[in-house]
PDB file of N, CA and C in Angstrom:
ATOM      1  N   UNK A   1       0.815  -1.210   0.000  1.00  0.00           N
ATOM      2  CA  UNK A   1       0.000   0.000   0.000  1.00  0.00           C
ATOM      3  C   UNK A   1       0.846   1.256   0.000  1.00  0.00           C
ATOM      4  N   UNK A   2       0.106   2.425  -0.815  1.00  0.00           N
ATOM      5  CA  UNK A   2       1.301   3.572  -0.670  1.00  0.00           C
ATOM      6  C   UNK A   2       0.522   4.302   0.746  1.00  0.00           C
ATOM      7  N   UNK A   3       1.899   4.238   1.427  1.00  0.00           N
ATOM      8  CA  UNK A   3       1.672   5.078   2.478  1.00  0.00           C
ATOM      9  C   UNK A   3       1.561   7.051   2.675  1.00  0.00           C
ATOM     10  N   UNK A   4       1.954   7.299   1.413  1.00  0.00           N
ATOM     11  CA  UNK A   4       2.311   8.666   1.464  1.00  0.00           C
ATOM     12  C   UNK A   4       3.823   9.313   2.364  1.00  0.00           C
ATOM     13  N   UNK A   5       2.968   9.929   2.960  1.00  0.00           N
ATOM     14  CA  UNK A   5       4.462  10.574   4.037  1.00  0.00           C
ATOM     15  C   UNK A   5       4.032   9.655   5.742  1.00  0.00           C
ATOM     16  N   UNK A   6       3.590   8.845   5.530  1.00  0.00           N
ATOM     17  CA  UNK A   6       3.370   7.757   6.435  1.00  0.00           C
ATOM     18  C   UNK A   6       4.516   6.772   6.931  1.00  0.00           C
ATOM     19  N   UNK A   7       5.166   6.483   8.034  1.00  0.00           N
ATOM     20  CA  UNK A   7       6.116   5.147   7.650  1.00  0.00           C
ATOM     21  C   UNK A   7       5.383   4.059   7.850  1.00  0.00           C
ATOM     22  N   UNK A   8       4.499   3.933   8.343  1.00  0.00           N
ATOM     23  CA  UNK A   8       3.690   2.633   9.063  1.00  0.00           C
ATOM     24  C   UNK A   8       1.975   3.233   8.715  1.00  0.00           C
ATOM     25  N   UNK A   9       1.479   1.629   8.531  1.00  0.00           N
ATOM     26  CA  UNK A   9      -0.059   1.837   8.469  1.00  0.00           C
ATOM     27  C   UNK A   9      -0.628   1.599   9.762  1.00  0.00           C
ATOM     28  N   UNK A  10       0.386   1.255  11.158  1.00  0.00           N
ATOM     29  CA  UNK A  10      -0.309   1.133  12.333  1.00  0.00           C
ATOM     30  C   UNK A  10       0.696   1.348  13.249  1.00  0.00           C
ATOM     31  N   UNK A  11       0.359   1.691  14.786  1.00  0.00           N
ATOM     32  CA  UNK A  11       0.831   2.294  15.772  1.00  0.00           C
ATOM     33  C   UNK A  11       0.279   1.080  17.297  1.00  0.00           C
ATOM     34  N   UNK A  12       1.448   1.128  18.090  1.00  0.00           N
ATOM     35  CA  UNK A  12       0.963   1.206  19.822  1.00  0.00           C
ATOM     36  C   UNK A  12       0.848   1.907  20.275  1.00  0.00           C
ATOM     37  N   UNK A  13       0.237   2.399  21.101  1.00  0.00           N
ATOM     38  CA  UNK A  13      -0.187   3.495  22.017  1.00  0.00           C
ATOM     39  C   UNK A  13      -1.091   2.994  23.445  1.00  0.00           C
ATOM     40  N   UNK A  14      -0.469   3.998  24.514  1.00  0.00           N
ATOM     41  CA  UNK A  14      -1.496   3.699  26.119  1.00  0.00           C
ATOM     42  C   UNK A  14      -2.691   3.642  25.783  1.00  0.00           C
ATOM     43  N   UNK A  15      -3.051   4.936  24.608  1.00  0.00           N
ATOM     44  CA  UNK A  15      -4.080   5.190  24.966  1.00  0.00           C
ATOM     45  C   UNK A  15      -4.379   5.347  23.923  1.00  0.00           C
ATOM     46  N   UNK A  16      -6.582   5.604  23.536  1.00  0.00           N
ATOM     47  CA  UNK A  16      -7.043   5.799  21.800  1.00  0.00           C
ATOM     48  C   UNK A  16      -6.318   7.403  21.874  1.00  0.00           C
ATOM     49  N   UNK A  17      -6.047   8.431  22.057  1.00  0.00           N
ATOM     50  CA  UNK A  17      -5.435   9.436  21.238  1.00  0.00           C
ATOM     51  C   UNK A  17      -3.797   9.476  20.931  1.00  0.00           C
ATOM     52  N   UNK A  18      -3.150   8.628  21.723  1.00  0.00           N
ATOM     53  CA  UNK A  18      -1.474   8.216  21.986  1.00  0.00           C
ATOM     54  C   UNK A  18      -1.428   9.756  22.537  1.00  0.00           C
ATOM     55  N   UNK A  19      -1.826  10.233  23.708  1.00  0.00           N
ATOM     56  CA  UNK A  19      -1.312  11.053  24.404  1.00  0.00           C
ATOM     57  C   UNK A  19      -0.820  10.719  25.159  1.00  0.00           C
ATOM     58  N   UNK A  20      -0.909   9.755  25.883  1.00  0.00           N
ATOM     59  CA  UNK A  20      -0.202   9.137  27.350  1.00  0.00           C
ATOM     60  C   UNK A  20       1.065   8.629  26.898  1.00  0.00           C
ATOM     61  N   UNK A  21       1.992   8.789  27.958  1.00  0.00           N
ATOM     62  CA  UNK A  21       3.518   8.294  27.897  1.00  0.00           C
ATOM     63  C   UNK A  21       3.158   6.422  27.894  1.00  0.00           C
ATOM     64  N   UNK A  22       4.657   6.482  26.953  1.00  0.00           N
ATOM     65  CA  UNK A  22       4.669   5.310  27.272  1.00  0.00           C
ATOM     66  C   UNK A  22       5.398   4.225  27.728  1.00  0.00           C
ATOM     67  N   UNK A  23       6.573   5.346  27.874  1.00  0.00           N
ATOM     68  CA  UNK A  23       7.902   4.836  28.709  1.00  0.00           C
ATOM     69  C   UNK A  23       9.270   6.087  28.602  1.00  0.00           C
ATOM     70  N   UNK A  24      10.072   6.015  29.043  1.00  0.00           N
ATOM     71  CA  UNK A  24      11.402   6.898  28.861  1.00  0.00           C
ATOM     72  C   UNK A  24      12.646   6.311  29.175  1.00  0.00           C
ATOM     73  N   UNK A  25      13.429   6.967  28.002  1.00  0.00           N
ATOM     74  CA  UNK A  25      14.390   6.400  27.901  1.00  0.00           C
ATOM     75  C   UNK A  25      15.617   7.726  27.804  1.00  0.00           C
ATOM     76  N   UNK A  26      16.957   6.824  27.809  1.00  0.00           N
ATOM     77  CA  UNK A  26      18.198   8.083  27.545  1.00  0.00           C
ATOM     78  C   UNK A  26      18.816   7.700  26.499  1.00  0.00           C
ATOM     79  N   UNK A  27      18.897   8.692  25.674  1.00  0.00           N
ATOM     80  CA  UNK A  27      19.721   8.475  24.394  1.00  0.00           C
ATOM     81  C   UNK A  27      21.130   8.093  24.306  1.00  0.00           C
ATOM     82  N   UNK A  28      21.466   7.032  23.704  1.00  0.00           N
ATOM     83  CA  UNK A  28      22.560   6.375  24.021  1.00  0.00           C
ATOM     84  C   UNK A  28      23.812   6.925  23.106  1.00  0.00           C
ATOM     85  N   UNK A  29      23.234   7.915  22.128  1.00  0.00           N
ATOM     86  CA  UNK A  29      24.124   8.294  21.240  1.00  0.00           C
ATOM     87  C   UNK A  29      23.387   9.809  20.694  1.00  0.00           C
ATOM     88  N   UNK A  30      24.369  10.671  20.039  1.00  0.00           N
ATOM     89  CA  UNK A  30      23.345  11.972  18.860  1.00  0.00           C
ATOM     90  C   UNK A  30      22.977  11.413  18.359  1.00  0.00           C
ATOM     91  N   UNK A  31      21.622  11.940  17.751  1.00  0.00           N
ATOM     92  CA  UNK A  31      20.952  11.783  16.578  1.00  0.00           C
ATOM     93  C   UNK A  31      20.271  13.264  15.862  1.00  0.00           C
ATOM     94  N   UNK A  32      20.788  12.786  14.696  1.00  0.00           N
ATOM     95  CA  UNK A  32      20.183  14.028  13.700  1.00  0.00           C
ATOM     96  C   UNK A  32      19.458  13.613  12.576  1.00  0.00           C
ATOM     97  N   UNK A  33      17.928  13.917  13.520  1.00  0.00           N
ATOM     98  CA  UNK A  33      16.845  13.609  11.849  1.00  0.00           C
ATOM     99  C   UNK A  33      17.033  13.654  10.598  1.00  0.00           C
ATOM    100  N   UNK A  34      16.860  12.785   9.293  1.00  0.00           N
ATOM    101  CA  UNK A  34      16.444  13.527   8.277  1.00  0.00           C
ATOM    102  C   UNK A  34      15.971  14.657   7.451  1.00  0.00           C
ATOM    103  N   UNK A  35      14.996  14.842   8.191  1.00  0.00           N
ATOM    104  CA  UNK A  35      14.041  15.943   7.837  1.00  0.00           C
ATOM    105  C   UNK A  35      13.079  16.080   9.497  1.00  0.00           C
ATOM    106  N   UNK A  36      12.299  16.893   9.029  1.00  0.00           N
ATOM    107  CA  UNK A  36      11.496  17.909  10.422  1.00  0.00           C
ATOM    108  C   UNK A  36      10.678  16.709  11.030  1.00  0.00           C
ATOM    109  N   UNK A  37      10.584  15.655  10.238  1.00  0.00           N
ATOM    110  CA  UNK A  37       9.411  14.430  10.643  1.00  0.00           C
ATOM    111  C   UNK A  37      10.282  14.277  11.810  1.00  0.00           C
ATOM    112  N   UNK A  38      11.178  14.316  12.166  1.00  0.00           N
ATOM    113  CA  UNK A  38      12.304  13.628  13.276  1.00  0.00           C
ATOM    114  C   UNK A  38      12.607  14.555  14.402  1.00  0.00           C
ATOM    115  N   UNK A  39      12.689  13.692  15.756  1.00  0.00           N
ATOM    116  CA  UNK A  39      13.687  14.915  16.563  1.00  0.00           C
ATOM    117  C   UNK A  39      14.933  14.258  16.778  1.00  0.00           C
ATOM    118  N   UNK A  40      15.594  15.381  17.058  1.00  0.00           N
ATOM    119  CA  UNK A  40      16.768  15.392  17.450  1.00  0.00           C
ATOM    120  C   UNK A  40      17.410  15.855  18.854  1.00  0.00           C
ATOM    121  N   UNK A  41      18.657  14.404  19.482  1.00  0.00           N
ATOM    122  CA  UNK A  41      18.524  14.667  20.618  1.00  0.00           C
ATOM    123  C   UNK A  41      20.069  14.370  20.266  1.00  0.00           C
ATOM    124  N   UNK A  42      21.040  14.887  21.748  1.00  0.00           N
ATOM    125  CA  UNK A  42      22.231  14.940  22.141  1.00  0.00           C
ATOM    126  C   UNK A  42      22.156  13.150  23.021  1.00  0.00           C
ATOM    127  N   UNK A  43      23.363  13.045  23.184  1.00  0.00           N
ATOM    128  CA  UNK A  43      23.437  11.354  24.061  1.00  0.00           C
ATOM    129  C   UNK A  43      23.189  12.065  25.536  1.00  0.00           C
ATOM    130  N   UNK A  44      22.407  11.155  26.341  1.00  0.00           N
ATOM    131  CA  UNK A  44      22.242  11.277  27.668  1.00  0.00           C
ATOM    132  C   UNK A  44      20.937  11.887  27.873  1.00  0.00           C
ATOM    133  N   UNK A  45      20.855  13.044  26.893  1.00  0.00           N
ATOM    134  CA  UNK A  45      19.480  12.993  27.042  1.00  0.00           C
ATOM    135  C   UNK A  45      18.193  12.555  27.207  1.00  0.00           C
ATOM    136  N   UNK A  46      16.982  12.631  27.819  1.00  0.00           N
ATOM    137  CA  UNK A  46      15.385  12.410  27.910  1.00  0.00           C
ATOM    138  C   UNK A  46      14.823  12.284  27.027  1.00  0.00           C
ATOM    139  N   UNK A  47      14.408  10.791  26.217  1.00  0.00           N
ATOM    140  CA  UNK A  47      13.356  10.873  25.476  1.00  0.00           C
ATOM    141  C   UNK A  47      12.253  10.218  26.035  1.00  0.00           C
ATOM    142  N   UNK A  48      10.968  10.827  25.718  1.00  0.00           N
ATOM    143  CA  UNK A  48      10.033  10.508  25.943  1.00  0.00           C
ATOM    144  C   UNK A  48       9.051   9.949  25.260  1.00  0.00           C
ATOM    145  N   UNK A  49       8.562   8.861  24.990  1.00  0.00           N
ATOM    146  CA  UNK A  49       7.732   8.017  23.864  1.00  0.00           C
ATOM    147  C   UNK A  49       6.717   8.028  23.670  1.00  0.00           C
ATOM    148  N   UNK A  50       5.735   8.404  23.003  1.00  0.00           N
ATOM    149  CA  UNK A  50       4.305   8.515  22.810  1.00  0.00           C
ATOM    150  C   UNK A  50       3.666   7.244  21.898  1.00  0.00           C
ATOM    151  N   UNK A  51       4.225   6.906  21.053  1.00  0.00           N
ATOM    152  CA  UNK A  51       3.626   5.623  20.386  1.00  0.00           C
ATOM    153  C   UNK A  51       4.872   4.994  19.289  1.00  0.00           C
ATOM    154  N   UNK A  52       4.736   3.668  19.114  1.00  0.00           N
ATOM    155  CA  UNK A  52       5.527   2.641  18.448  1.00  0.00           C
ATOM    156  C   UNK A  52       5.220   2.238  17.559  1.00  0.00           C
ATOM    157  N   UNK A  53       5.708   2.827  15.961  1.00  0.00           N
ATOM    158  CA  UNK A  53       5.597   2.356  14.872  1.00  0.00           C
ATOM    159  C   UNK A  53       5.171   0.846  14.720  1.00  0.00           C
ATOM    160  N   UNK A  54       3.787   0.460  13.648  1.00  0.00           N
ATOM    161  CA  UNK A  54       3.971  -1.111  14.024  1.00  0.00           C
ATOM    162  C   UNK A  54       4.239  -1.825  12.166  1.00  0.00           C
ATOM    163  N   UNK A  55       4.513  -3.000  12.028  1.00  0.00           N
ATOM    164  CA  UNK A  55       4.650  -3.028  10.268  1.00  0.00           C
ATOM    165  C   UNK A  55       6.044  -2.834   9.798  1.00  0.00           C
ATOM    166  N   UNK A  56       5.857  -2.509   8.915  1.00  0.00           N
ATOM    167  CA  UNK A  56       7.183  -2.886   8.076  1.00  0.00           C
ATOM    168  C   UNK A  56       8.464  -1.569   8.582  1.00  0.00           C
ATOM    169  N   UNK A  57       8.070  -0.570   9.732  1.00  0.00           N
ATOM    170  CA  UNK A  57       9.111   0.737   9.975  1.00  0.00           C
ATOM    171  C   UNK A  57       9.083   0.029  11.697  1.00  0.00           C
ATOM    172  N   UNK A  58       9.288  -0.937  12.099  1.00  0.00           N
ATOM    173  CA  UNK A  58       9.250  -1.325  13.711  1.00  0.00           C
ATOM    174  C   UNK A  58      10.309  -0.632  13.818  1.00  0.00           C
ATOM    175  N   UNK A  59      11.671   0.163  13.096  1.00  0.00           N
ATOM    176  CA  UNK A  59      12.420   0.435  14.155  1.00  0.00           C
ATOM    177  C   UNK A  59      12.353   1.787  14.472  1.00  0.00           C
ATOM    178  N   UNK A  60      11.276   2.826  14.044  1.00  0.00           N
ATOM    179  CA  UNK A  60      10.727   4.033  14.302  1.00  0.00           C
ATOM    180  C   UNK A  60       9.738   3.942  15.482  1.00  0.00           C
ATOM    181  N   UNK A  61      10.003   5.032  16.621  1.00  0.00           N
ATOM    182  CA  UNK A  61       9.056   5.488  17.523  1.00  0.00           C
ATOM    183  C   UNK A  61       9.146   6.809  17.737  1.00  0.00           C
ATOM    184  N   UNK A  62       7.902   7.244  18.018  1.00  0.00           N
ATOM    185  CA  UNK A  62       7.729   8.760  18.162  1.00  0.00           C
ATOM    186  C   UNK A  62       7.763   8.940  19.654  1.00  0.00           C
ATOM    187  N   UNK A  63       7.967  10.348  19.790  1.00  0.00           N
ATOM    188  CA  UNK A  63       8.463  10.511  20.812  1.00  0.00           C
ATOM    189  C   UNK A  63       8.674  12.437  20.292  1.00  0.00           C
ATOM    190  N   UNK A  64       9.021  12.477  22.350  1.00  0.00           N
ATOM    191  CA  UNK A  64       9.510  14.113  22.174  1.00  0.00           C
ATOM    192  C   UNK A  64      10.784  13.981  23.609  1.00  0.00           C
ATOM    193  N   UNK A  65      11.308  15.481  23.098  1.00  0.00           N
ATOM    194  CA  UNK A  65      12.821  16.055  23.707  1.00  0.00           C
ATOM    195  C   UNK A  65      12.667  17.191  23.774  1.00  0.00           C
ATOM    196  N   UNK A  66      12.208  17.707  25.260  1.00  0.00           N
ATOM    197  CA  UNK A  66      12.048  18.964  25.505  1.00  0.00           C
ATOM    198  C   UNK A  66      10.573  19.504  25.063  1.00  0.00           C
ATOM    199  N   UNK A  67      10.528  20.385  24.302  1.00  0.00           N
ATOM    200  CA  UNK A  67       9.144  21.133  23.446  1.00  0.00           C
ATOM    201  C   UNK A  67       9.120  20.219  22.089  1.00  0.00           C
ATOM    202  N   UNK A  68      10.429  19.556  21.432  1.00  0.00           N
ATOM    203  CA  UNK A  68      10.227  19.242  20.349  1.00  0.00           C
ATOM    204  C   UNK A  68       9.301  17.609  19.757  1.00  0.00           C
ATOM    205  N   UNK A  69       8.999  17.386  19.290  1.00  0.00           N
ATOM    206  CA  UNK A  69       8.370  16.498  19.050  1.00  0.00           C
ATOM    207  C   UNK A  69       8.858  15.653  17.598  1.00  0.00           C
ATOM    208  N   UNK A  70       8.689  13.741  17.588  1.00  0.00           N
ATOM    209  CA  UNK A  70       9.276  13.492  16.152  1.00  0.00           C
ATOM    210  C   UNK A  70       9.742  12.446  16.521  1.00  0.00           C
ATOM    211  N   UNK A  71       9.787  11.558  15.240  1.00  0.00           N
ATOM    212  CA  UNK A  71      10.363  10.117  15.089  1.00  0.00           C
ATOM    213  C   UNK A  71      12.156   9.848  14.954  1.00  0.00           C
ATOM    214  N   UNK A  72      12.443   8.907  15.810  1.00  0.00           N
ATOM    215  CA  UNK A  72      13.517   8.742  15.916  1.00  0.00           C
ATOM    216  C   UNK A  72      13.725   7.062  15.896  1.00  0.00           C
ATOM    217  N   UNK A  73      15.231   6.261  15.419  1.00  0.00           N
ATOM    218  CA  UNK A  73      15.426   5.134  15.406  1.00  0.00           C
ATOM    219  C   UNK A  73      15.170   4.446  17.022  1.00  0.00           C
ATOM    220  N   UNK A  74      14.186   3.325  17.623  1.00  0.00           N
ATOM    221  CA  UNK A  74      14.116   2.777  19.006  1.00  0.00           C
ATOM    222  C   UNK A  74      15.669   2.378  19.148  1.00  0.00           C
ATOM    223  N   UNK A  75      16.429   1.925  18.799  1.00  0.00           N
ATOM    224  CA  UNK A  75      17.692   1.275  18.686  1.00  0.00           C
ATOM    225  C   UNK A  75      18.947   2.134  19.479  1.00  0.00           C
ATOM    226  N   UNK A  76      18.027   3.454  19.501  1.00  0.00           N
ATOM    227  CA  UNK A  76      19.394   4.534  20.011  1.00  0.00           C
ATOM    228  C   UNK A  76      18.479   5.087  21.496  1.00  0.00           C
ATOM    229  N   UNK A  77      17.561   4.223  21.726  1.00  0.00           N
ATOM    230  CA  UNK A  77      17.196   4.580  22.937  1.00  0.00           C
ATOM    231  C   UNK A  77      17.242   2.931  23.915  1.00  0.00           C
ATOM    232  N   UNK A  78      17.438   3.559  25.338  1.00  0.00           N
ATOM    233  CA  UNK A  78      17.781   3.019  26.660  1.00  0.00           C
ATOM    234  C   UNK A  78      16.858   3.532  27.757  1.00  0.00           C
ATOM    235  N   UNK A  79      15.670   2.226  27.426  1.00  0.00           N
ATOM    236  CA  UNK A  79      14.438   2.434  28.358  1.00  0.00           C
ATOM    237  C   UNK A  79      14.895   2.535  29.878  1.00  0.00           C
ATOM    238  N   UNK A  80      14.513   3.165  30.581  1.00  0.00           N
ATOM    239  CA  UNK A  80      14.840   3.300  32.084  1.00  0.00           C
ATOM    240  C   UNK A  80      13.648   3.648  33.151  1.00  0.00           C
ATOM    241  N   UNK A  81      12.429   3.729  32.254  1.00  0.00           N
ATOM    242  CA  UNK A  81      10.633   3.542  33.176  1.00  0.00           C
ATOM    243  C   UNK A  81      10.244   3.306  32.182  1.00  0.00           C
ATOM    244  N   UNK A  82       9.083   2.680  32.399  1.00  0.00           N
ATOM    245  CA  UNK A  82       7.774   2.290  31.740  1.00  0.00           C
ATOM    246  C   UNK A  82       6.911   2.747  32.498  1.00  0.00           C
ATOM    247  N   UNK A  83       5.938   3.380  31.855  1.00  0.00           N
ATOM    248  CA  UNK A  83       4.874   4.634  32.026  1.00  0.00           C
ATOM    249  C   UNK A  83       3.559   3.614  32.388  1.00  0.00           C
ATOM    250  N   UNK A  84       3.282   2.539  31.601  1.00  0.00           N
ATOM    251  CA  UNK A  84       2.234   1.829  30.818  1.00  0.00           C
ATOM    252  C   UNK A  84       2.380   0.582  30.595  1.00  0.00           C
ATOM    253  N   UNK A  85       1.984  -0.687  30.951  1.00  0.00           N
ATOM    254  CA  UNK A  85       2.036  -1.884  30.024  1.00  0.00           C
ATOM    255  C   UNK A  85       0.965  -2.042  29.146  1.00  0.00           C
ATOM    256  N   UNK A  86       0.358  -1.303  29.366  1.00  0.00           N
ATOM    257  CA  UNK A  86      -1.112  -1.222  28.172  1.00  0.00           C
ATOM    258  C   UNK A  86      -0.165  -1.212  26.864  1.00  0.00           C
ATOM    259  N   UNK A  87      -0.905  -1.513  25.674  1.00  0.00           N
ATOM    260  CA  UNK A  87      -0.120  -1.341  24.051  1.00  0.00           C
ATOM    261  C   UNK A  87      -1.837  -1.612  23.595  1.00  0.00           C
ATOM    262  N   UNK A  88      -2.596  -0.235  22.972  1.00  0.00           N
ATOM    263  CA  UNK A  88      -3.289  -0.740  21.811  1.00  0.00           C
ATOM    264  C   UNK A  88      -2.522  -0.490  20.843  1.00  0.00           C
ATOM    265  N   UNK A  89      -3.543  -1.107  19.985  1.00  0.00           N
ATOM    266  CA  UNK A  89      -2.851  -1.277  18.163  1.00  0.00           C
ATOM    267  C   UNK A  89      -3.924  -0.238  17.576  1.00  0.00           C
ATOM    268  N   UNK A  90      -3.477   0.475  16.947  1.00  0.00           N
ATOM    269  CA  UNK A  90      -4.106   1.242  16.085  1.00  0.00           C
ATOM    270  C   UNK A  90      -3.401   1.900  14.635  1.00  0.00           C
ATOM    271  N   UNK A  91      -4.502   2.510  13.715  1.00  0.00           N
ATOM    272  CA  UNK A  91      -3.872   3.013  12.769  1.00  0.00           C
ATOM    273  C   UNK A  91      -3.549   4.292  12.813  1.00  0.00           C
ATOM    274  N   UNK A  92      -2.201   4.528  11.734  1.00  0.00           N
ATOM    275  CA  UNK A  92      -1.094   5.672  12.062  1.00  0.00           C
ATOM    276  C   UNK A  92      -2.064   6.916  11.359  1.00  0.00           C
ATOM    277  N   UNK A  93      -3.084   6.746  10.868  1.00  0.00           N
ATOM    278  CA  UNK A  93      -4.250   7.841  10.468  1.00  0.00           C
ATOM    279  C   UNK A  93      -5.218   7.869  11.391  1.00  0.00           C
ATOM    280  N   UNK A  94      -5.246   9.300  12.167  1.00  0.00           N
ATOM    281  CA  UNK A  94      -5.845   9.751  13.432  1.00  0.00           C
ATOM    282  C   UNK A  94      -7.013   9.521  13.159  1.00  0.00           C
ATOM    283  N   UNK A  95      -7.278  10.709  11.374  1.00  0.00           N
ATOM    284  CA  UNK A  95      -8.678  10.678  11.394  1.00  0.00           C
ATOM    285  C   UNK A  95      -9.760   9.106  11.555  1.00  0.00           C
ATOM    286  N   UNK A  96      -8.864   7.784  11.410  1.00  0.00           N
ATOM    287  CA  UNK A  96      -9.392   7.033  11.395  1.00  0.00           C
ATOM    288  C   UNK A  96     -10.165   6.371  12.864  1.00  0.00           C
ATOM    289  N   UNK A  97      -9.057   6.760  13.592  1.00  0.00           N
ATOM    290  CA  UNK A  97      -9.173   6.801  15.024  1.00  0.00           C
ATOM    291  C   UNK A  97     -11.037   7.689  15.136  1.00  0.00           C
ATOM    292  N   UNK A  98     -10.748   8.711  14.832  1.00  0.00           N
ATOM    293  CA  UNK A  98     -11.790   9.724  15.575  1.00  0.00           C
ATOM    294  C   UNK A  98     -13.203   9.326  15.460  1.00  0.00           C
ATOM    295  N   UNK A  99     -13.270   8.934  13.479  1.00  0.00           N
ATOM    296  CA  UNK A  99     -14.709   8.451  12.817  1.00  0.00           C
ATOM    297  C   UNK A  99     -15.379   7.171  13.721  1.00  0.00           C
ATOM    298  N   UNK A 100     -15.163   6.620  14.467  1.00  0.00           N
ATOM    299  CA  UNK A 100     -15.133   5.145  15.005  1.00  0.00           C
ATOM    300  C   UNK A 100     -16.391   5.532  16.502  1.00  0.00           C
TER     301      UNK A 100
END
């Protein structure tokens, strides 16, 4: 399926809007996004996870650093709480979420 500017056709999340945390971790290394879809964090730093790419991009999770918000590789993060053991599955199109 074409996803558009999508990486995944589905998501985990605490919760139906993926506002709730869903764990935090410290960045084990820099990272510098691609493009604006991404954040970017220094090593040692706080990331904070909002939902987990699901499908063929598993190694993308969103997340924020500070005010900024954006997808970054899971691989360069070092969970240290879990917020949640809840995980729904949902799709990475909100509006689909809302119509329901």
């Amino acid at each position: 399926p074409d996803l558009g500017r999508r990486f995944a056709e589905r998501k985990r999340c605490a919760d139906l809007e993926c506002s709730m945390l869903m764990c935090r971790g410290k960045a084990m290394q820099d990272f510098k996004g691609p493009d604006c879809r991404f954040v970017n964090f220094k090593k040692g730093e706080a990331v904070y996870v909002y939902y987990k790419l699901i499908g063929e991009s598993t190694e993308l999770w969103a997340g924020s650093v500070g005010s900024d918000f954006g997808y970054f590789p899971k691989d360069l993060l070092e969970i240290n709480h879990n917020y949640s053991n809840e995980e729904l599955e949902l799709p990475t199109d909100v509006s689909l979420v809302l119509a329901f």
